[in-house]
PDB file of C-alpha atoms in Angstrom:
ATOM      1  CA  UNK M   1      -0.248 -11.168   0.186  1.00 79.00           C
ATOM      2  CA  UNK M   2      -4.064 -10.097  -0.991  1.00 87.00           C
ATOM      3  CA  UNK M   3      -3.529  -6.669  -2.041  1.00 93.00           C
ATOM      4  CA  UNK M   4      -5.746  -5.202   0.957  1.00 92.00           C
ATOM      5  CA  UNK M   5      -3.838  -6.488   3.319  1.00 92.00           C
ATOM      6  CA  UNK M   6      -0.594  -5.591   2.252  1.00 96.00           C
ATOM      7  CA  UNK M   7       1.973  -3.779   4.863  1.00 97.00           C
ATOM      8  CA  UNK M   8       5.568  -3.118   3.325  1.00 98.00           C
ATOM      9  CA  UNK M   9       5.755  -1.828  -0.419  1.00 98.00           C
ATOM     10  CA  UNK M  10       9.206  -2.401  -1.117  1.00 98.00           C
ATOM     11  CA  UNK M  11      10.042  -0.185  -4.212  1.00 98.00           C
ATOM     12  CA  UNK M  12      12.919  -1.331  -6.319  1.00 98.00           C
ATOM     13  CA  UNK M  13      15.002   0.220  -9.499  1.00 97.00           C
ATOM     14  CA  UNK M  14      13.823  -2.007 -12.923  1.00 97.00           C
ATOM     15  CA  UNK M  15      17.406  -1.050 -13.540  1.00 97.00           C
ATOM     16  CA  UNK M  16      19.164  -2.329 -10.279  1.00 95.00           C
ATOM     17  CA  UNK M  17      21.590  -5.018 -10.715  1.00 93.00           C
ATOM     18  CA  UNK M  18      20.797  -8.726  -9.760  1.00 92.00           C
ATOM     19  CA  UNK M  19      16.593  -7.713 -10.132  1.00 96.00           C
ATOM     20  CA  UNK M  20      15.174 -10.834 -10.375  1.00 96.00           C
ATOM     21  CA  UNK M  21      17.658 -12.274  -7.269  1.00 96.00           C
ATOM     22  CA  UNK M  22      16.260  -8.962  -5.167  1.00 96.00           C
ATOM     23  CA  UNK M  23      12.750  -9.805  -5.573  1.00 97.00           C
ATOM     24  CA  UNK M  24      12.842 -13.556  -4.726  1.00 97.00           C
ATOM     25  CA  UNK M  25      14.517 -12.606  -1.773  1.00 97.00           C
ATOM     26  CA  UNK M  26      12.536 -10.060  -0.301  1.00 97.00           C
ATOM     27  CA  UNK M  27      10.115  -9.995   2.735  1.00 96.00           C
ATOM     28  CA  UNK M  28       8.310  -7.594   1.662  1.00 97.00           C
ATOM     29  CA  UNK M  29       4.427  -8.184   1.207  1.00 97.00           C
ATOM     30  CA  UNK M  30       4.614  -6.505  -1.707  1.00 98.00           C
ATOM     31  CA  UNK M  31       7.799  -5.691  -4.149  1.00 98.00           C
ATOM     32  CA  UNK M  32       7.477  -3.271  -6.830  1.00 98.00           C
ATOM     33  CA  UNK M  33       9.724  -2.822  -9.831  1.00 98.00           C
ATOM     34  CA  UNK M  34      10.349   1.009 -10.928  1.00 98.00           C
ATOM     35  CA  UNK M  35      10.172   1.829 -14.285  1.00 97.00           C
ATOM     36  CA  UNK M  36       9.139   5.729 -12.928  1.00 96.00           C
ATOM     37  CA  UNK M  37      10.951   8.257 -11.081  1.00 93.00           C
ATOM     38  CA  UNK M  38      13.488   5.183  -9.799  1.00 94.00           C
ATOM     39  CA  UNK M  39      15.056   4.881 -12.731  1.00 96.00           C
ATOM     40  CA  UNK M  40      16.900   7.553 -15.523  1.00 95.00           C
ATOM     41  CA  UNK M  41      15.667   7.980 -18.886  1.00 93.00           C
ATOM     42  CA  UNK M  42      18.321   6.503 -20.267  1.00 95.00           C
ATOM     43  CA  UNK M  43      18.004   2.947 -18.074  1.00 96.00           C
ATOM     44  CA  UNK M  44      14.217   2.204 -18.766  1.00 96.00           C
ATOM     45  CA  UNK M  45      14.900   0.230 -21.566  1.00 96.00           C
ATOM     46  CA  UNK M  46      16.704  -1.677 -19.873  1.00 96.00           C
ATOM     47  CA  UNK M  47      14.658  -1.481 -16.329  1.00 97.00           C
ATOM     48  CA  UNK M  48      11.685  -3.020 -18.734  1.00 97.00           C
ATOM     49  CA  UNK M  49      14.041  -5.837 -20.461  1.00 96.00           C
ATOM     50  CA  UNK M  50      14.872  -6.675 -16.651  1.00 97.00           C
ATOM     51  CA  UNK M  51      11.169  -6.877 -15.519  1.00 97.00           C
ATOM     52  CA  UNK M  52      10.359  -9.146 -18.452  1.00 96.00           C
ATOM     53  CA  UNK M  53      13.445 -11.362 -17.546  1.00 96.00           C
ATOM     54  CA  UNK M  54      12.225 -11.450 -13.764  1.00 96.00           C
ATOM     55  CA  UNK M  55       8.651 -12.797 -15.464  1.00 95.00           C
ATOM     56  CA  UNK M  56      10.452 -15.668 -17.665  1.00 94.00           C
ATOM     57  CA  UNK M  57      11.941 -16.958 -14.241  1.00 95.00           C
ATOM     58  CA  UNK M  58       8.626 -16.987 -12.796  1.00 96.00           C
ATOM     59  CA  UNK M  59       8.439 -13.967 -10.494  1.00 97.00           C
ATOM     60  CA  UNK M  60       4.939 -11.716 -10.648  1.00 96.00           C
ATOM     61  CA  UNK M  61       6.081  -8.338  -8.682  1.00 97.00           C
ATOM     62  CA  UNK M  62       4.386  -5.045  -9.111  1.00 98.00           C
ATOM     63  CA  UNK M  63       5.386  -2.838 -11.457  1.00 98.00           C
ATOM     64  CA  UNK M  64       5.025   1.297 -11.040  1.00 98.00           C
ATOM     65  CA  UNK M  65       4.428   3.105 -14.772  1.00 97.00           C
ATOM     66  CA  UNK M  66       4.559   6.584 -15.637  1.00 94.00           C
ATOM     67  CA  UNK M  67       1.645   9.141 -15.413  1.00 94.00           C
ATOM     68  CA  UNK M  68      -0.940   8.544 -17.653  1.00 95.00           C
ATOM     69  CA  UNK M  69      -0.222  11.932 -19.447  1.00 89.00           C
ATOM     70  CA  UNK M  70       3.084  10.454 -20.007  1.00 92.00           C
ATOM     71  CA  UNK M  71       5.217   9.517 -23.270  1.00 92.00           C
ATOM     72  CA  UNK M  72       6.435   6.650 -20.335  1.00 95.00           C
ATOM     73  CA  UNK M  73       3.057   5.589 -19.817  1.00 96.00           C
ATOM     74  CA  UNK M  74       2.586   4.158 -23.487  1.00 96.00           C
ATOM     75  CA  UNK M  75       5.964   2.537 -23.370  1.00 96.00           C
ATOM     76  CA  UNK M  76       5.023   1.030 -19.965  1.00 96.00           C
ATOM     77  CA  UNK M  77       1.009   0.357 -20.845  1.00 96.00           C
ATOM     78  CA  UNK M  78       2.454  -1.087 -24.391  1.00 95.00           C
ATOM     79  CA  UNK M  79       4.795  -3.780 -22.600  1.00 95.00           C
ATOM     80  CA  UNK M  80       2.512  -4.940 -20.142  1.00 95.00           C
ATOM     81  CA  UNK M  81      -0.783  -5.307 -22.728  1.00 94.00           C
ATOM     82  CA  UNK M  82      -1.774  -9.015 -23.559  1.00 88.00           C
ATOM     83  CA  UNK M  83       0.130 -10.129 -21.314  1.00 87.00           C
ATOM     84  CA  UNK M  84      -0.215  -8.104 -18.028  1.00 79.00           C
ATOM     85  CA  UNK M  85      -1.254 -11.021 -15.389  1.00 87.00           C
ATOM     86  CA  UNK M  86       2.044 -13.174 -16.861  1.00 92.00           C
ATOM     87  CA  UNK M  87       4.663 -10.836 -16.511  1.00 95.00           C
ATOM     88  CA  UNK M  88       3.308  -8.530 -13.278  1.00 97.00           C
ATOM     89  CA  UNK M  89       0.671  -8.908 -10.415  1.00 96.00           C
ATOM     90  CA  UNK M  90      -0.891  -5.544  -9.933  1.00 97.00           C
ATOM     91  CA  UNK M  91       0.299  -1.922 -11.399  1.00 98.00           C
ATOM     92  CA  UNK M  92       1.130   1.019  -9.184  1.00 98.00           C
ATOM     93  CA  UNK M  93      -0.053   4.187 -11.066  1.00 98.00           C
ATOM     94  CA  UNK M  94       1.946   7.497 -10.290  1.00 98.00           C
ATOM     95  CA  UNK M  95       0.906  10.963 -10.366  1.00 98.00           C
ATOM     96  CA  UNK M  96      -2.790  10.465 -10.737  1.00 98.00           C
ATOM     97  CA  UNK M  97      -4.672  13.165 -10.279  1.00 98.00           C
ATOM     98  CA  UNK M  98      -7.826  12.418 -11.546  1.00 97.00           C
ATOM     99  CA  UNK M  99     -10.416   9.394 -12.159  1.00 98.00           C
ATOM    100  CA  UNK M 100      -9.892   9.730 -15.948  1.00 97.00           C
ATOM    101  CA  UNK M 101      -5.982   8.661 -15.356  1.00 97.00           C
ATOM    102  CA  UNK M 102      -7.244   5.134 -14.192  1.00 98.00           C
ATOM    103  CA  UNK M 103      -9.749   4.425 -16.726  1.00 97.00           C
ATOM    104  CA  UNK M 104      -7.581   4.886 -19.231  1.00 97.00           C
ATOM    105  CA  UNK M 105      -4.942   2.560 -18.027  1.00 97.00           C
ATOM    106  CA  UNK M 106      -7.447   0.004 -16.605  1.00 96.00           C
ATOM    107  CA  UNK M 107      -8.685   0.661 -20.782  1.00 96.00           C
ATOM    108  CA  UNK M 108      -5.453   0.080 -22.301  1.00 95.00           C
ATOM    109  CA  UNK M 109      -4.782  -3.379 -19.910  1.00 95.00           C
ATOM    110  CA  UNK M 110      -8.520  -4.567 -20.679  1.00 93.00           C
ATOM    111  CA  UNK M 111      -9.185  -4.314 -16.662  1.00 92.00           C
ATOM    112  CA  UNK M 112      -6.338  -6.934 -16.650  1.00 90.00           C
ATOM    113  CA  UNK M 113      -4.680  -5.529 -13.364  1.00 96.00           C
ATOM    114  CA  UNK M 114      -5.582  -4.436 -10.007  1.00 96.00           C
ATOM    115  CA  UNK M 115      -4.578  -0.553  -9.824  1.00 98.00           C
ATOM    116  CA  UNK M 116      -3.015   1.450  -6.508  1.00 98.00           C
ATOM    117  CA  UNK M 117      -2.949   5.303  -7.105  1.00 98.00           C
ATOM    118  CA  UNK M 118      -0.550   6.828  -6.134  1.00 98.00           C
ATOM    119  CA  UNK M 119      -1.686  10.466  -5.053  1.00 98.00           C
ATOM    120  CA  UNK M 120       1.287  12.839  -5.021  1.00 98.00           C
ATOM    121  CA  UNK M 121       0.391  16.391  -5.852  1.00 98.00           C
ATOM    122  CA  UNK M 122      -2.382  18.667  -4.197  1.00 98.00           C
ATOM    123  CA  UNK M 123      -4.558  18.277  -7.419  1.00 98.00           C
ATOM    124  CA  UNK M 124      -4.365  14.527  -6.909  1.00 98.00           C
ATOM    125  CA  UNK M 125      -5.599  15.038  -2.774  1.00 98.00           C
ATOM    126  CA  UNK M 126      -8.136  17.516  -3.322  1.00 98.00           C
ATOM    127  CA  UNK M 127      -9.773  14.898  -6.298  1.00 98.00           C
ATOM    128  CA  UNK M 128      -8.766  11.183  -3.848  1.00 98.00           C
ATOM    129  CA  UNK M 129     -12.789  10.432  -3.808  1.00 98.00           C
ATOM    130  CA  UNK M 130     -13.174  10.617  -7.176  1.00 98.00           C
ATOM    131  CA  UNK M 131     -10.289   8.782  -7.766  1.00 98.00           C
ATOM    132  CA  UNK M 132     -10.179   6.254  -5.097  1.00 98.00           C
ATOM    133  CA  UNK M 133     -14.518   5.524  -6.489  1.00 98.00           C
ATOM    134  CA  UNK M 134     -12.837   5.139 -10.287  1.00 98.00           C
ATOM    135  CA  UNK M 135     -13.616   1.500 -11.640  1.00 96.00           C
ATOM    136  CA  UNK M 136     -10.468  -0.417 -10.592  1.00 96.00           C
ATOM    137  CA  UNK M 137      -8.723   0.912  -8.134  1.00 98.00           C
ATOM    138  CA  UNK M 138      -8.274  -1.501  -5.204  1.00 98.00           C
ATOM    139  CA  UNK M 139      -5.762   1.243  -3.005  1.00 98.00           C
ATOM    140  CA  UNK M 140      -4.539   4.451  -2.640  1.00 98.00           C
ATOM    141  CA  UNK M 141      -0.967   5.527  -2.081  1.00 98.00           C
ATOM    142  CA  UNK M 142       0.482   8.602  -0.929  1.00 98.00           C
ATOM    143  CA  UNK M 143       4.002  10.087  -2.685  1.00 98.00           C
ATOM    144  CA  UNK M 144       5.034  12.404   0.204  1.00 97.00           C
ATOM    145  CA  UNK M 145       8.328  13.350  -1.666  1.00 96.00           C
ATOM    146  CA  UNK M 146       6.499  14.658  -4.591  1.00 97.00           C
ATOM    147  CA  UNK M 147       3.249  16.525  -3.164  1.00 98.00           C
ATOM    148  CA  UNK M 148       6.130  18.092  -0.791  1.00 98.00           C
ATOM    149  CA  UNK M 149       7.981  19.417  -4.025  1.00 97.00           C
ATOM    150  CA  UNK M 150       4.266  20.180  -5.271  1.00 98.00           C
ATOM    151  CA  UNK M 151       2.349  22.280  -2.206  1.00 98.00           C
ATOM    152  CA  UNK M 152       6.177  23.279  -0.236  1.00 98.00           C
ATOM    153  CA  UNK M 153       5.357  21.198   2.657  1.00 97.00           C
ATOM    154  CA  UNK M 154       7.795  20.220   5.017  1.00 96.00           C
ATOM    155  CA  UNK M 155       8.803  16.404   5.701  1.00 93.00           C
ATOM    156  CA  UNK M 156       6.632  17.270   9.183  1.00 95.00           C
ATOM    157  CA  UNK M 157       4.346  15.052  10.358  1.00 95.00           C
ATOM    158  CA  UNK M 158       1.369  17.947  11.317  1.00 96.00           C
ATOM    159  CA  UNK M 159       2.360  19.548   7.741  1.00 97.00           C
ATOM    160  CA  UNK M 160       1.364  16.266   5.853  1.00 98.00           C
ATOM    161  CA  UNK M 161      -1.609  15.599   8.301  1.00 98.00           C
ATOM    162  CA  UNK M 162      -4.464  16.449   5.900  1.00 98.00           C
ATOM    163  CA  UNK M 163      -3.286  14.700   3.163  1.00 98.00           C
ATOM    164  CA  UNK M 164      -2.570  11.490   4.768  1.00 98.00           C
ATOM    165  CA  UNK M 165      -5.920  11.838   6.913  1.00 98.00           C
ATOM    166  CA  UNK M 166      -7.812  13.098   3.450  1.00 98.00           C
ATOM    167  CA  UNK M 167      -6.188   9.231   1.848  1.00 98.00           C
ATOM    168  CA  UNK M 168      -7.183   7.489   4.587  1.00 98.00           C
ATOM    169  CA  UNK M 169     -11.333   9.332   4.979  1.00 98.00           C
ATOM    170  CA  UNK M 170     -11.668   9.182   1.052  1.00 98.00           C
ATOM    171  CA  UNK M 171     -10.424   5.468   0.902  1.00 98.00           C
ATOM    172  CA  UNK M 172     -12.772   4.433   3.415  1.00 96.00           C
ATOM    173  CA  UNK M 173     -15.516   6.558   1.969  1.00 98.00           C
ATOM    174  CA  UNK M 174     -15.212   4.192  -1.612  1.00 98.00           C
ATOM    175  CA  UNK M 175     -14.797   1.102   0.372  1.00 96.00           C
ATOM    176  CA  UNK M 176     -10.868   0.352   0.231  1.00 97.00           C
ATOM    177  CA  UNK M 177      -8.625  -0.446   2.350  1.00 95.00           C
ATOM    178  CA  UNK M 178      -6.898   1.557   4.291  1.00 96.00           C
ATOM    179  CA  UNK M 179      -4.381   3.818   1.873  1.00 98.00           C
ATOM    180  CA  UNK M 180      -0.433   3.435   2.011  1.00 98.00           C
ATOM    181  CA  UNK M 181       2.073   5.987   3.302  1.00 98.00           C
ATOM    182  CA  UNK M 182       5.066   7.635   1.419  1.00 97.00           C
ATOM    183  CA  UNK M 183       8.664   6.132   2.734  1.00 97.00           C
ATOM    184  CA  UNK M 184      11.006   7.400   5.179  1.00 96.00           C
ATOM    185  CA  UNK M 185      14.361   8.520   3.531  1.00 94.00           C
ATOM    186  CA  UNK M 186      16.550   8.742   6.376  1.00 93.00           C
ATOM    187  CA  UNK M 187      18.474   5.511   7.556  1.00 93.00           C
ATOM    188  CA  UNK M 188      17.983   6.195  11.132  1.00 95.00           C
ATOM    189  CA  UNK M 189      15.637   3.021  12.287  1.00 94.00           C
ATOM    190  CA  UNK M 190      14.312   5.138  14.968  1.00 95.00           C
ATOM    191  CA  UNK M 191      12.935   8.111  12.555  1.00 96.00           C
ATOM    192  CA  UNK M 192      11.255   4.968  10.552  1.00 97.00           C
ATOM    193  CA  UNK M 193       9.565   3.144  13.668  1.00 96.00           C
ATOM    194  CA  UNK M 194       8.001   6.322  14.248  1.00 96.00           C
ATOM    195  CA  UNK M 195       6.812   7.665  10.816  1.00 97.00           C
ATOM    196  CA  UNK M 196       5.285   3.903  10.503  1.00 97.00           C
ATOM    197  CA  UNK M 197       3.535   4.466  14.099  1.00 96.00           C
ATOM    198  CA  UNK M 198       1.965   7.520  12.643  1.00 97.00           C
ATOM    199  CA  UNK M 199       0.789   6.337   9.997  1.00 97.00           C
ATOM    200  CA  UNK M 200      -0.869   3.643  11.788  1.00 95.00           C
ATOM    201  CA  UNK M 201      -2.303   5.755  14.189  1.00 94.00           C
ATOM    202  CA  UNK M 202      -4.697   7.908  11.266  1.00 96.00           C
ATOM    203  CA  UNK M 203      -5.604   4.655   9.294  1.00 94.00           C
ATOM    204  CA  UNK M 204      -3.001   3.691   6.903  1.00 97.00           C
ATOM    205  CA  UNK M 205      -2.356   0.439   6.569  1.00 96.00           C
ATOM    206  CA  UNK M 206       0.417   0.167   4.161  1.00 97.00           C
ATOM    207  CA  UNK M 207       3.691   1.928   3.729  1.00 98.00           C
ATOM    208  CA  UNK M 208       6.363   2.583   0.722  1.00 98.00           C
ATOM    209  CA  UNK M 209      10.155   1.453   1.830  1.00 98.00           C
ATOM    210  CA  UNK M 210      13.044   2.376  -0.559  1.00 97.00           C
ATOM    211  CA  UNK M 211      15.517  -0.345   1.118  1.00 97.00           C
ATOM    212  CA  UNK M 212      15.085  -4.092   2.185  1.00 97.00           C
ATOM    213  CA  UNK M 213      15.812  -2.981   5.846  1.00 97.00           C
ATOM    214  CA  UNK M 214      13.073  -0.792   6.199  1.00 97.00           C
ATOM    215  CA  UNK M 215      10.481  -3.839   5.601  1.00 97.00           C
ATOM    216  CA  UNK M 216      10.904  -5.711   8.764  1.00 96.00           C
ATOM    217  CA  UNK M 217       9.962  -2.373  11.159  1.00 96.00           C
ATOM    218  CA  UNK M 218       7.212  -1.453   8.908  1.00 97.00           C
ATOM    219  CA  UNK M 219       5.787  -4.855   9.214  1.00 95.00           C
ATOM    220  CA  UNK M 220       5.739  -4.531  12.963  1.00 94.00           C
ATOM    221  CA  UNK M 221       4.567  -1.121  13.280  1.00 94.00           C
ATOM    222  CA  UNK M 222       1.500  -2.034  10.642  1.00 94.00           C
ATOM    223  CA  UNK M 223       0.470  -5.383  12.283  1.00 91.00           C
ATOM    224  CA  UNK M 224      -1.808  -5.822  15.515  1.00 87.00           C
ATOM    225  CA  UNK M 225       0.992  -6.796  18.803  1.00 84.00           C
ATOM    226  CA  UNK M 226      -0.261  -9.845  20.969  1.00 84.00           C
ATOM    227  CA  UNK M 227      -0.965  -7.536  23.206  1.00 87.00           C
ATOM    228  CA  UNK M 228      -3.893  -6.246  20.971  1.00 85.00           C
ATOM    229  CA  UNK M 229      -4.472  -9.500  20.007  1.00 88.00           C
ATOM    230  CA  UNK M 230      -5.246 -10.786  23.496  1.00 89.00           C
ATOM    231  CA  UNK M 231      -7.389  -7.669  23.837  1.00 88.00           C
ATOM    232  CA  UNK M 232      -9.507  -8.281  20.806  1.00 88.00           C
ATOM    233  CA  UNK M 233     -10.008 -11.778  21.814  1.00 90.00           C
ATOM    234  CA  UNK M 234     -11.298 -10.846  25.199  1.00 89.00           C
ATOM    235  CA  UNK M 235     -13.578  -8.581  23.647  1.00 88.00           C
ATOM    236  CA  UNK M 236     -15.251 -11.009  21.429  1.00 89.00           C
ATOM    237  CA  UNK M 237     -14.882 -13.637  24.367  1.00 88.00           C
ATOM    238  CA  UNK M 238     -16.975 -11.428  26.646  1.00 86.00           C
ATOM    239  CA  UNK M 239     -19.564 -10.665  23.791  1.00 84.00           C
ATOM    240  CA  UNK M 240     -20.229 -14.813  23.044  1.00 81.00           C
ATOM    241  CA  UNK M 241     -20.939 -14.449  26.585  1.00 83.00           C
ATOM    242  CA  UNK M 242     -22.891 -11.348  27.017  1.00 79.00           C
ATOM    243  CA  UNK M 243     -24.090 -10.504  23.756  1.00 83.00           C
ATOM    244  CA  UNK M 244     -24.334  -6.640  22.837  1.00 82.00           C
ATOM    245  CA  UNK M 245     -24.922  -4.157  25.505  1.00 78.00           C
ATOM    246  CA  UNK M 246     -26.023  -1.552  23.239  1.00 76.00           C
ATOM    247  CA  UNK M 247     -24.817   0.561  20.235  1.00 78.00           C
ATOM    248  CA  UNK M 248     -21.307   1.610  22.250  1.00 77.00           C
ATOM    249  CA  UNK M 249     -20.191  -1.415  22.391  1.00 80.00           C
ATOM    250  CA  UNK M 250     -20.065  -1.572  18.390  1.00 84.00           C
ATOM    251  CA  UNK M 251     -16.959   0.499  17.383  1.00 85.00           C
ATOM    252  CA  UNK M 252     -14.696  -1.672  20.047  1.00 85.00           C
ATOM    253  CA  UNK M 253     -16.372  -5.139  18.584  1.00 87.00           C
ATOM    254  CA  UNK M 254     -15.674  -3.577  15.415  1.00 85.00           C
ATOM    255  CA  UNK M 255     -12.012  -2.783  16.041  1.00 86.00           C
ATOM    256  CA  UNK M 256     -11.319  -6.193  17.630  1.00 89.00           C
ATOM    257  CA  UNK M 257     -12.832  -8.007  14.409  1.00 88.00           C
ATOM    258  CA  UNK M 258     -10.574  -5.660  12.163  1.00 84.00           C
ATOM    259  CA  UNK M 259      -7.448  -7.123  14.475  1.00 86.00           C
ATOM    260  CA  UNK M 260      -8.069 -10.754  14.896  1.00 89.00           C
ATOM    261  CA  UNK M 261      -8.639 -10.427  10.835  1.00 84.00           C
ATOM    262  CA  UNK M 262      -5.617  -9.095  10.604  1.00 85.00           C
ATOM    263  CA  UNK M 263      -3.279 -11.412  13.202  1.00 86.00           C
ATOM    264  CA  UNK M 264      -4.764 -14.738  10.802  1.00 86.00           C
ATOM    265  CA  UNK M 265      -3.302 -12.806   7.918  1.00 83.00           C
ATOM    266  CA  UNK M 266       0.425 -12.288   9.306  1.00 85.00           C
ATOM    267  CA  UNK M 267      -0.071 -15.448  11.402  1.00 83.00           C
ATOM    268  CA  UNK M 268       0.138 -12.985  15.140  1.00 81.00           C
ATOM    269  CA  UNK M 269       0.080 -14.810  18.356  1.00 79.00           C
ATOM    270  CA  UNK M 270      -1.991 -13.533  21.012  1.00 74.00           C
ATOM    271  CA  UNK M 271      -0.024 -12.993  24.531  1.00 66.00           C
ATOM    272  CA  UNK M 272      -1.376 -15.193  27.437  1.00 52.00           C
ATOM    273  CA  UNK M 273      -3.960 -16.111  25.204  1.00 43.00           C
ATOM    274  CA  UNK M 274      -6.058 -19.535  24.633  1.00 44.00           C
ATOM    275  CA  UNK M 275      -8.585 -18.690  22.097  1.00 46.00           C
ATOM    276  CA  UNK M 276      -7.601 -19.608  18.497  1.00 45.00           C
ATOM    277  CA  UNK M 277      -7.713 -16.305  16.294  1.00 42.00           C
ATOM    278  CA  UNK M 278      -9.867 -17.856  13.209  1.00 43.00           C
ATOM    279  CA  UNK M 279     -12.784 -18.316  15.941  1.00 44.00           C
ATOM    280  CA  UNK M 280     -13.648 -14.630  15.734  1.00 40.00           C
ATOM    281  CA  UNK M 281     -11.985 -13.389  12.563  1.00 43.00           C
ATOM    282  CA  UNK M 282     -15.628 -12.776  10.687  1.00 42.00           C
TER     283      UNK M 282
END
């Protein structure tokens, strides 16, 4: 899945048993292997080992390294240099916090990689322009858990409302794609479906999920439902016919290009409809 486009970040321990079997199996869009906060100082060494093994039997997951003020980072940066597009397919950065923490990873990896930043302290928020404009960067993220421990904001969704709203203006603002959420800790599918609906609603696009289950709801709540689908369809059905009425008709034509883009990509079905989606996708 083009990075853009990506839904479900599926995050998973370098040091979790059976790695290599976990990855191939996923549905994730995207699966990411730990070498950060997921996994103990005394496992990375073996979290890396594991990553390289995963590589030799032909997998290419992501890979999130430590901060880039980090004695992890240079471990992490020093495995993946020379041979960064053979052993991973994109690196998720944590704790950034400001421009100069992607240009010196996208230095060290020879602009190798595509980069996400991962936001997750107020510092990082208050600088996601500058950041999310830095040379490389093809997405933001948002770690909840950590710029909760950071600023003492609750796990509420109005608490967390400016920064997830700040990801989402600032990513638009450089160009990128929408940014992707935190994850949902608790197990209760219900709690998920919603957080994922939220996140939706301000203009994320992605989201983080700790466990295999959580990819299949995230997926649904981050993709357009034939319902929409059929909607956008009409809409671009009626404008072949009528052409533009005037400038208010340009946000909805918009918003039903954005959704018939994105039901090609995770191959949607409209409802009750007859029009094939690829005619209007551009």
């Amino acid at each position: 899945m083009p990075v853009g486009l990506a839904r479900s970040w599926l995050l998973v321990p370098g040091s979790a048993p059976d790695l290599a079997d976990r990855i191939a199996a996923s549905a994730a869009d995207v699966v990411i292997v730990d070498l950060e906060d997921g996994v103990a100082g005394a496992d990375k060494g073996r979290a890396r080992r594991a990553l390289v093994a995963a590589a030799e039997s032909g997998l290419r997951p992501w890979v999130r390294i430590g901060d880039a003020a980090s004695d992890e980072w240079r471990t992490d940066v020093a495995l993946i240099r020379g041979r960064g597009s053979e052993l991973v397919a994109g690196i998720m950065l944590a704790k950034v916090e400001a421009p100069d923490h992607v240009r010196r990873t996208v230095d060290a990896l020879d602009g190798e990689l595509a980069i996400v930043a991962l936001v997750e302290s107020a510092r990082g928020v208050e600088a996601a322009l500058d950041i999310a404009e830095a040379p490389g960067v093809s997405r933001l993220a948002f770690g909840s858990g950590d710029f909760r421990r950071d600023t003492g904001a609750a796990d509420d969704p109005l608490a967390l409302l400016y920064a997830r709203s700040r990801l989402v203006s600032t990513s638009r603002a450089a160009g990128l794609p929408g940014p992707i959420d935190g994850p949902t800790v608790p197990r209760d599918v219900s709690v998920l479906e919603g957080a994922s609906q939220h996140a939706a609603s301000l203009g994320m696009t992605g989201r983080l999920c700790l466990r295999e289950e959580q990819v299949a709801a995230v997926n649904t709540a981050l993709s357009p439902s034939g319902d929409e689908l059929a909607w956008a369809l009409d809409v671009l059905e009626t404008l072949e016919r009528h052409g533009i009425r005037d400038g208010s008709d340009l946000p909805r034509i918009a918003r039903a290009r954005a959704i018939c883009s994105a039901a090609e990509a995770f191959s949607i079905e409209a409802d009750a409809a007859t029009v094939h989606v690829s005619d209007y996708a551009n």
